[in-house]
Tab-separated table of C-alpha atoms (C1' of nucleotides) in Angstrom:
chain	number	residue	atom	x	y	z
A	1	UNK	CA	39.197	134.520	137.586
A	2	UNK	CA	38.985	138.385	137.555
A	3	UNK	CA	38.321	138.628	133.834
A	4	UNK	CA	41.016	137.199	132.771
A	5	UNK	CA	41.865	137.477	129.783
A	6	UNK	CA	41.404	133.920	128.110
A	7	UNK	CA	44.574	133.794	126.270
A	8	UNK	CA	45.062	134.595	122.448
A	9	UNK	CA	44.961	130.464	121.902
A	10	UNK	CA	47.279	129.348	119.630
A	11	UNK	CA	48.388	131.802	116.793
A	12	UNK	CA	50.123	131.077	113.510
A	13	UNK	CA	53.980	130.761	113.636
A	14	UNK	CA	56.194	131.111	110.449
A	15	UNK	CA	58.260	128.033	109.520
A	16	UNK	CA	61.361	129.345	110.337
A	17	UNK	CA	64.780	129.373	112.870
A	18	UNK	CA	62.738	130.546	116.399
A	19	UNK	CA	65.077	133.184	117.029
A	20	UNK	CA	64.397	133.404	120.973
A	21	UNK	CA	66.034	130.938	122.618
A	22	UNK	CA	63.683	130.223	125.894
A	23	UNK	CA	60.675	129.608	123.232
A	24	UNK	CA	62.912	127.320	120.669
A	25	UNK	CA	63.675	125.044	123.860
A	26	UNK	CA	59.810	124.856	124.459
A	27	UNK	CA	58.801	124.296	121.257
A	28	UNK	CA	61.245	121.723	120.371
A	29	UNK	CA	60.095	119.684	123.376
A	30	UNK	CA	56.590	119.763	123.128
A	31	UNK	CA	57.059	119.310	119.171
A	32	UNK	CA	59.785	116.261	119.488
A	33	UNK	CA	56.751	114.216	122.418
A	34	UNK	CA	54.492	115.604	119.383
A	35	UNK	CA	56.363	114.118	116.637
A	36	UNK	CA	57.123	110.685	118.572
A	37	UNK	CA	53.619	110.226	119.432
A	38	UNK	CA	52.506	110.376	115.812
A	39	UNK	CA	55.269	108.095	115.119
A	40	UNK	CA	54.195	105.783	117.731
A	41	UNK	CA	50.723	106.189	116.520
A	42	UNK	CA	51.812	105.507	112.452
A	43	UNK	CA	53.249	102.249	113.720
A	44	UNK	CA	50.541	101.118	115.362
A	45	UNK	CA	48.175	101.764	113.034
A	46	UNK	CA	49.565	100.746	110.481
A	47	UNK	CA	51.519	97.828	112.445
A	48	UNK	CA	54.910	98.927	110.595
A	49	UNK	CA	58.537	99.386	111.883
A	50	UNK	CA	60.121	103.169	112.401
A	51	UNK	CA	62.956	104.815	113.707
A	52	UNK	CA	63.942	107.936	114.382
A	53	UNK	CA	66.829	110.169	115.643
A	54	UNK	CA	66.559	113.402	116.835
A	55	UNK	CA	69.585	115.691	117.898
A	56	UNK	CA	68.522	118.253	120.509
A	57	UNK	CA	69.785	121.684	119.902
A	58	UNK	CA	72.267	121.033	122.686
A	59	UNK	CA	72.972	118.154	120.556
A	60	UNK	CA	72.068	115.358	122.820
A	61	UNK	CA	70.244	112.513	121.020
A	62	UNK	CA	66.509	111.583	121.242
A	63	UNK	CA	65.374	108.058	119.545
A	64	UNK	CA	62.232	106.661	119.115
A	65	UNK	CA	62.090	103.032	117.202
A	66	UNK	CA	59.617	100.195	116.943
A	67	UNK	CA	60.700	97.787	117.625
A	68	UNK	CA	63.888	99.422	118.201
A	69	UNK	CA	66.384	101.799	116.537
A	70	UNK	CA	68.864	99.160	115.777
A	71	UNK	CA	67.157	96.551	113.920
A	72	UNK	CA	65.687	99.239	111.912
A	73	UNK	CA	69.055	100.715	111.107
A	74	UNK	CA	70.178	97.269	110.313
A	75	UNK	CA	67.516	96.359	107.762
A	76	UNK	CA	68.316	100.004	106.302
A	77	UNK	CA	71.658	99.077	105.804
A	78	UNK	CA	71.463	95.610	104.878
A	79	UNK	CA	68.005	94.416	104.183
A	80	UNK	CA	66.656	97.428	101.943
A	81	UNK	CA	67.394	97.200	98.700
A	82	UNK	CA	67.251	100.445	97.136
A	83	UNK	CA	65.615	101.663	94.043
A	84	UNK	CA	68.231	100.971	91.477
A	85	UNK	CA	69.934	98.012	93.031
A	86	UNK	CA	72.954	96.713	90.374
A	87	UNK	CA	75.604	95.768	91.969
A	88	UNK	CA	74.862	96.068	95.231
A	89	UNK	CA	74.737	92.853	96.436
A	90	UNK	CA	78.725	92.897	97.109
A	91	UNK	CA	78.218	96.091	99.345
A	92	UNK	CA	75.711	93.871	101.196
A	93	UNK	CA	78.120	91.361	101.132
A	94	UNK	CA	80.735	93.861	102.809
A	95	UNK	CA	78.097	95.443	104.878
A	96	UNK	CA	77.445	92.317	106.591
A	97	UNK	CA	81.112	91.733	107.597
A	98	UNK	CA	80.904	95.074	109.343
A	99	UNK	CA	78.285	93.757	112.066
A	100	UNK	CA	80.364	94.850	114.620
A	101	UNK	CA	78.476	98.383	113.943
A	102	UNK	CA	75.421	96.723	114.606
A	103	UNK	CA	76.574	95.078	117.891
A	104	UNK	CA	77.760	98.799	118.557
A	105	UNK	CA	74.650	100.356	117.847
A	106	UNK	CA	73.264	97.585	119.767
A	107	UNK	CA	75.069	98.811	123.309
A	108	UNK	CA	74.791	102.572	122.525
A	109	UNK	CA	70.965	101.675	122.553
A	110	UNK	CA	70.894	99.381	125.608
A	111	UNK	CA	72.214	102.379	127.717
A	112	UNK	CA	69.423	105.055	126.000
A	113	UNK	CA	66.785	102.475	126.609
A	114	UNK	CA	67.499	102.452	130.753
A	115	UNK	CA	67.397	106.078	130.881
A	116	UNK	CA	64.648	106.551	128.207
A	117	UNK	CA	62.251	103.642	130.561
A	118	UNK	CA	62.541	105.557	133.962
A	119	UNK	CA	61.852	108.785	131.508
A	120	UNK	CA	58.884	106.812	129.565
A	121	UNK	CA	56.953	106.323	133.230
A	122	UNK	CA	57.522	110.291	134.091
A	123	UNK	CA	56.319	110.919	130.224
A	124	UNK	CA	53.054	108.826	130.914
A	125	UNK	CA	52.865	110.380	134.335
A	126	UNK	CA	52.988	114.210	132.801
A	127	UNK	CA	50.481	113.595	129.909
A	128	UNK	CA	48.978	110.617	131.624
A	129	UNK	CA	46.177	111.851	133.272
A	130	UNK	CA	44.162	113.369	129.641
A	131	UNK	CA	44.907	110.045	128.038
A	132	UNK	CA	41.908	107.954	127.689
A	133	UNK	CA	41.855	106.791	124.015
A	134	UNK	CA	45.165	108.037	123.308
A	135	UNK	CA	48.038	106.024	122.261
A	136	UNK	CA	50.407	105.612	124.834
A	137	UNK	CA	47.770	104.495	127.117
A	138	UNK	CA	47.176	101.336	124.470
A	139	UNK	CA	50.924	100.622	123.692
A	140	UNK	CA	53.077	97.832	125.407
A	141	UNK	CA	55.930	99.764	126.891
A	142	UNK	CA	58.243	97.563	124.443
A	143	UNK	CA	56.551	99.357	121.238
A	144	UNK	CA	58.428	102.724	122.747
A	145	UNK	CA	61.368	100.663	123.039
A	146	UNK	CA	63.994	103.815	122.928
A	147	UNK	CA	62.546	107.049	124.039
A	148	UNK	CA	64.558	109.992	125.659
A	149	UNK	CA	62.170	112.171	127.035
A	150	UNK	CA	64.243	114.330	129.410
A	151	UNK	CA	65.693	117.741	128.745
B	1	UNK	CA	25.328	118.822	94.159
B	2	UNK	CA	21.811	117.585	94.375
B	3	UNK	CA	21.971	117.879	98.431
B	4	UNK	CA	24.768	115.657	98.919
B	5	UNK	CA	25.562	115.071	102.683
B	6	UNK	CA	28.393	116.883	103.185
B	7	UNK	CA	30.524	114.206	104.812
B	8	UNK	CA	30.778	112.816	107.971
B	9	UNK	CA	34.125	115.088	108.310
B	10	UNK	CA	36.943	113.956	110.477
B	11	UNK	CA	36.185	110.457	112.934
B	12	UNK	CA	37.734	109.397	115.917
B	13	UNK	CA	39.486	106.307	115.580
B	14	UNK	CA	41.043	104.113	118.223
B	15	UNK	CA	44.670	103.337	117.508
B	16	UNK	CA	45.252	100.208	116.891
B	17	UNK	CA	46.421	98.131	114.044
B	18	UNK	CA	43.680	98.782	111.307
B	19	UNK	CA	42.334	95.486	109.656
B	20	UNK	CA	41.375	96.604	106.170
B	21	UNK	CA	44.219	96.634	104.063
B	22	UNK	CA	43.289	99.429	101.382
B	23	UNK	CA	42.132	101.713	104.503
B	24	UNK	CA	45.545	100.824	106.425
B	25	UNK	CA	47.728	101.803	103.164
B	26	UNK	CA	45.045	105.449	102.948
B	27	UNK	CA	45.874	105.410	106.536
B	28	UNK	CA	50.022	104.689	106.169
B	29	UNK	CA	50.421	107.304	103.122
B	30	UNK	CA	48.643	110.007	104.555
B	31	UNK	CA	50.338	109.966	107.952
B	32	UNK	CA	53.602	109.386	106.689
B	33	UNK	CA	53.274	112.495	104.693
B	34	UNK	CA	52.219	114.355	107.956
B	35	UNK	CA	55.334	112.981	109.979
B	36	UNK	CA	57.493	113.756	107.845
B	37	UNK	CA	56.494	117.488	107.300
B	38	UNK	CA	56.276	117.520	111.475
B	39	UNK	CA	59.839	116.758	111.603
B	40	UNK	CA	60.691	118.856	108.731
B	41	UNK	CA	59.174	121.598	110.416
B	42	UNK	CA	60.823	120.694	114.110
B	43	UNK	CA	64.048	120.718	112.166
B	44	UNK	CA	63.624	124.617	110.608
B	45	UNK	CA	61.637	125.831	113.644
B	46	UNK	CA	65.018	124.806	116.211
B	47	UNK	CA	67.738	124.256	113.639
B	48	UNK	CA	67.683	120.615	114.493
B	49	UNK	CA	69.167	117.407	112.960
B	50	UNK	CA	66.472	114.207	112.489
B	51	UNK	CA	66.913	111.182	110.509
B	52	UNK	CA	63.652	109.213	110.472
B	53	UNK	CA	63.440	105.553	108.359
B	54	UNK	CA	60.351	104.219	107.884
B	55	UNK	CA	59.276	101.022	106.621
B	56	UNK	CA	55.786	100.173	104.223
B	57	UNK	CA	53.061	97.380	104.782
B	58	UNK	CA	55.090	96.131	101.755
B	59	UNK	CA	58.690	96.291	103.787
B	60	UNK	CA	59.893	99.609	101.375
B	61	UNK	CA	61.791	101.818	103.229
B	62	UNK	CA	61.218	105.249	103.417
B	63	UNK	CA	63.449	108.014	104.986
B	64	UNK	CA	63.820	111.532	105.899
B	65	UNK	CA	66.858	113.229	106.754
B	66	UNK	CA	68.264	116.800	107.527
B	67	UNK	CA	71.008	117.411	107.228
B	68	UNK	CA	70.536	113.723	105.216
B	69	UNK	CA	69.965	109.979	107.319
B	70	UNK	CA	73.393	109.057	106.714
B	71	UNK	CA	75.589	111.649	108.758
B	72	UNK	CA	72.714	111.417	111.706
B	73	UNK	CA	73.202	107.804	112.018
B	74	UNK	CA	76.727	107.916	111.831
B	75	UNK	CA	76.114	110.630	114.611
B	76	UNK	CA	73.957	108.799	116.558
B	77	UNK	CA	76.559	105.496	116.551
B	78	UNK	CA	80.026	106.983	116.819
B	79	UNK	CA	79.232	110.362	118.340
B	80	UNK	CA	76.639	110.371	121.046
B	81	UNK	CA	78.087	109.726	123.822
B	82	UNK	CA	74.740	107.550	125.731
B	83	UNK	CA	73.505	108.878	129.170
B	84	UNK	CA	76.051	107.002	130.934
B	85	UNK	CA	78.694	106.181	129.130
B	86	UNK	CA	81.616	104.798	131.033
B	87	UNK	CA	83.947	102.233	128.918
B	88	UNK	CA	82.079	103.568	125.919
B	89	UNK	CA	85.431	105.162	124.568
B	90	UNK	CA	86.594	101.559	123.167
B	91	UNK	CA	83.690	100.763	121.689
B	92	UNK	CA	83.548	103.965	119.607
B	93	UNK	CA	86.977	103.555	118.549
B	94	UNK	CA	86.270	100.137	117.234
B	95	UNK	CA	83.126	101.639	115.338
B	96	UNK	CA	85.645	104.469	113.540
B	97	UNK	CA	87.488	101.210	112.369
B	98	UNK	CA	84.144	99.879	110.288
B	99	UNK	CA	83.059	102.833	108.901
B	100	UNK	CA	83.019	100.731	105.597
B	101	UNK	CA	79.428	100.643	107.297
B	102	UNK	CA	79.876	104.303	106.725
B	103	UNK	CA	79.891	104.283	102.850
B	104	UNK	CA	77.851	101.974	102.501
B	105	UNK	CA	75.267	104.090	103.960
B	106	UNK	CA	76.071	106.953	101.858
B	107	UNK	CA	75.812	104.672	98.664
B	108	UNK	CA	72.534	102.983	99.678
B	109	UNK	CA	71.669	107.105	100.716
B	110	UNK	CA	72.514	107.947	97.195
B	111	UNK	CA	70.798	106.039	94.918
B	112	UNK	CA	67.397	106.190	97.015
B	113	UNK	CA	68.301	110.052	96.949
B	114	UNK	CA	67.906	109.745	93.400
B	115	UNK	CA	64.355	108.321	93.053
B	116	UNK	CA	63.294	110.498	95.906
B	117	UNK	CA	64.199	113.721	94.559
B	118	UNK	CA	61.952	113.129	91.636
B	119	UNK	CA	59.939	112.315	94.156
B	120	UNK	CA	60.086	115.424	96.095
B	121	UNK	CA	59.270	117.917	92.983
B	122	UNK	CA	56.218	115.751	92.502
B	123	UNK	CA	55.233	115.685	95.919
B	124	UNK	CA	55.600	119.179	96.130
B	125	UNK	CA	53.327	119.575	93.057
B	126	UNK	CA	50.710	117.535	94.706
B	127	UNK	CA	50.428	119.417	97.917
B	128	UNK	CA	51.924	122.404	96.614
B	129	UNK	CA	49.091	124.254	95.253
B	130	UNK	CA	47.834	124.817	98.722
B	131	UNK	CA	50.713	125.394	99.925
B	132	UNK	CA	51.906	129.606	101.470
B	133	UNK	CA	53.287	129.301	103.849
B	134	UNK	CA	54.013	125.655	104.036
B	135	UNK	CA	57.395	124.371	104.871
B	136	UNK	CA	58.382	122.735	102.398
B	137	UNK	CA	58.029	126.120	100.236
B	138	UNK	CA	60.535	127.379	102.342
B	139	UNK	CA	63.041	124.440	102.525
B	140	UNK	CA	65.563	123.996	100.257
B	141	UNK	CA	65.911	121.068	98.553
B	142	UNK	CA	69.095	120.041	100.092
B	143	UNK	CA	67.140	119.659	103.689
B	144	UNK	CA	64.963	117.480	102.603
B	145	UNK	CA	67.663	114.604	101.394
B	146	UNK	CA	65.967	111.108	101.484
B	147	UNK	CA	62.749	111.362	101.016
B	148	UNK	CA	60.435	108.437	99.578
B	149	UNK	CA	56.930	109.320	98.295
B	150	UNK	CA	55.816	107.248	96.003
B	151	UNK	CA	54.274	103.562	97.147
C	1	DC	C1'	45.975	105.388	93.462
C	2	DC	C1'	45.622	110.765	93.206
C	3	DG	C1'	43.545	114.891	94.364
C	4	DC	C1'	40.045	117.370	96.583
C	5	DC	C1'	36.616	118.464	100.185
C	6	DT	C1'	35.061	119.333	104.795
C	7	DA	C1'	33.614	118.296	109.335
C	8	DT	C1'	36.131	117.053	113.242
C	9	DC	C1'	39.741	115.755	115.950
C	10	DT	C1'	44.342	116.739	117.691
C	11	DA	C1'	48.495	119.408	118.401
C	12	DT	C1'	50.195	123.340	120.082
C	13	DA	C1'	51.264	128.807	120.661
C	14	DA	C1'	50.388	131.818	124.259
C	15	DG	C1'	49.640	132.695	128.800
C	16	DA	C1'	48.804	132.193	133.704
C	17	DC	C1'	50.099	129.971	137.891
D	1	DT	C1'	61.331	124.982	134.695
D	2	DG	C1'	57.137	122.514	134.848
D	3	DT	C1'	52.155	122.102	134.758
D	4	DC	C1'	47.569	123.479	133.365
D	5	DT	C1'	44.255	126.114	130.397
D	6	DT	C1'	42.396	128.195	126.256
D	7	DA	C1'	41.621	129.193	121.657
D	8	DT	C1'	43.056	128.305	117.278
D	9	DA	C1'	46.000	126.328	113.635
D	10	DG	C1'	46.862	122.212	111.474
D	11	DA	C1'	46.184	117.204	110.541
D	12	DT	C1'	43.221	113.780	108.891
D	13	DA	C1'	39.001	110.154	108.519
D	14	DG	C1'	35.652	109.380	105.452
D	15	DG	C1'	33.892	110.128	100.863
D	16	DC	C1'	33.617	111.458	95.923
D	17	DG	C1'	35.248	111.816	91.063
DNA sequence: CCGCCTATCTATAAGAC
DNA sequence: TGTCTTATAGATAGGCG
């Protein structure tokens, strides 16, 4: 502590393509815990169902859902019925018959959800120790049923 | 202005599911807003794909997509190969078989894409005056695919 | 419910280690 | 690459019209 100089804080970045690749990788991490953790937050809150998919930009896949991606997927598919409904009801119909997606989706998640627990405990671990009132500290583990947060 | 306090600004709240229902649907609208422009700003800033589905206190679905919901999901269920996949290569070959599930999603995509893209220009009216250097000035339409902002 | 305001709280851009 | 710190940008709780 030699005078240091106490860092510019945080400065004002344009909404745009980060250019540098060593500072998109950093940003995109602490942005995608950033985004989850609101998402997290929204559902609690609020006590409503979310799901999200993010691709990395080395295109592996990061998924947040309460209770989990699938079911929301599902009820997006099936359940919701959008705006101008007409004649949906036979796509339904149709969509319903293709379950075997959901039992898909179902698996695919299964596997994400072992890595993403062992990842959950290191993600409570790294942030952990701040947390008093914050939301991870409050959750169930099952209300971050799907989270990827290595990489 | 005859001395008005000048609010109580910003409160800490705990998170946890909030009891009164008007404050919980302040609560849900404003944050959704928020998460959404986090992940369309996660997506510019690294060049990112996210699909995000979100469901009201009144079960409406709302969703956010770049490059649009449909293509992530279909990413996220045929594509990904999960953190360790091993016989995986079966089950994605019988998921290429239903992608009826496939159009279906685009059609249920479509017609909410409809109502939300009236949506958007409004949206963007109603934030917009504020808004420089704001993402969603910068966005094209076309990135911002599904989104639901009325409710 | 929409839009606006503002005091505060929270997320995070930069750095240093 | 990962963790910790700092200062500031950005999000938002509470209120009003």
């Amino acid at each position: 502590m030699v005078n240091k100089k106490p860092s510019m804080g945080r400065q004002k970045i344009k909404i745009e393509k980060i250019s540098k690749k060593s500072h998109l990788q950093v940003t995109f991490s602490k942005r995608r815990a950033g985004l989850f953790k609101k998402a997290s937050e929204l559902s609690t809150l609020c006590g409503v169902d979310i799901a999200m998919i993010v691709f990395s930009p080395a295109q592996k896949a990061f998924s947040f859902g309460h209770p989990n991606v699938d079911s929301i997927m599902d009820r997006f598919l099936t359940g919701n019925p959008p705006p101008s409904s007409s004649g949906m009801h036979q796509l339904i119909e149709t969509q319903r018959n293709a379950n075997v997606c959901e039992h898909n989706m179902q698996l695919t998640q299964i596997l994400n959800q072992l890595e993403a627990e062992k990842n959950m405990e290191k993600y409570l671990t790294k942030r952990g120790k701040a947390l008093e009132a914050n939301v991870f500290g409050k959750l169930p583990l099952k209300n971050l049923s799907c989270m990827n947060l290595n990489n």
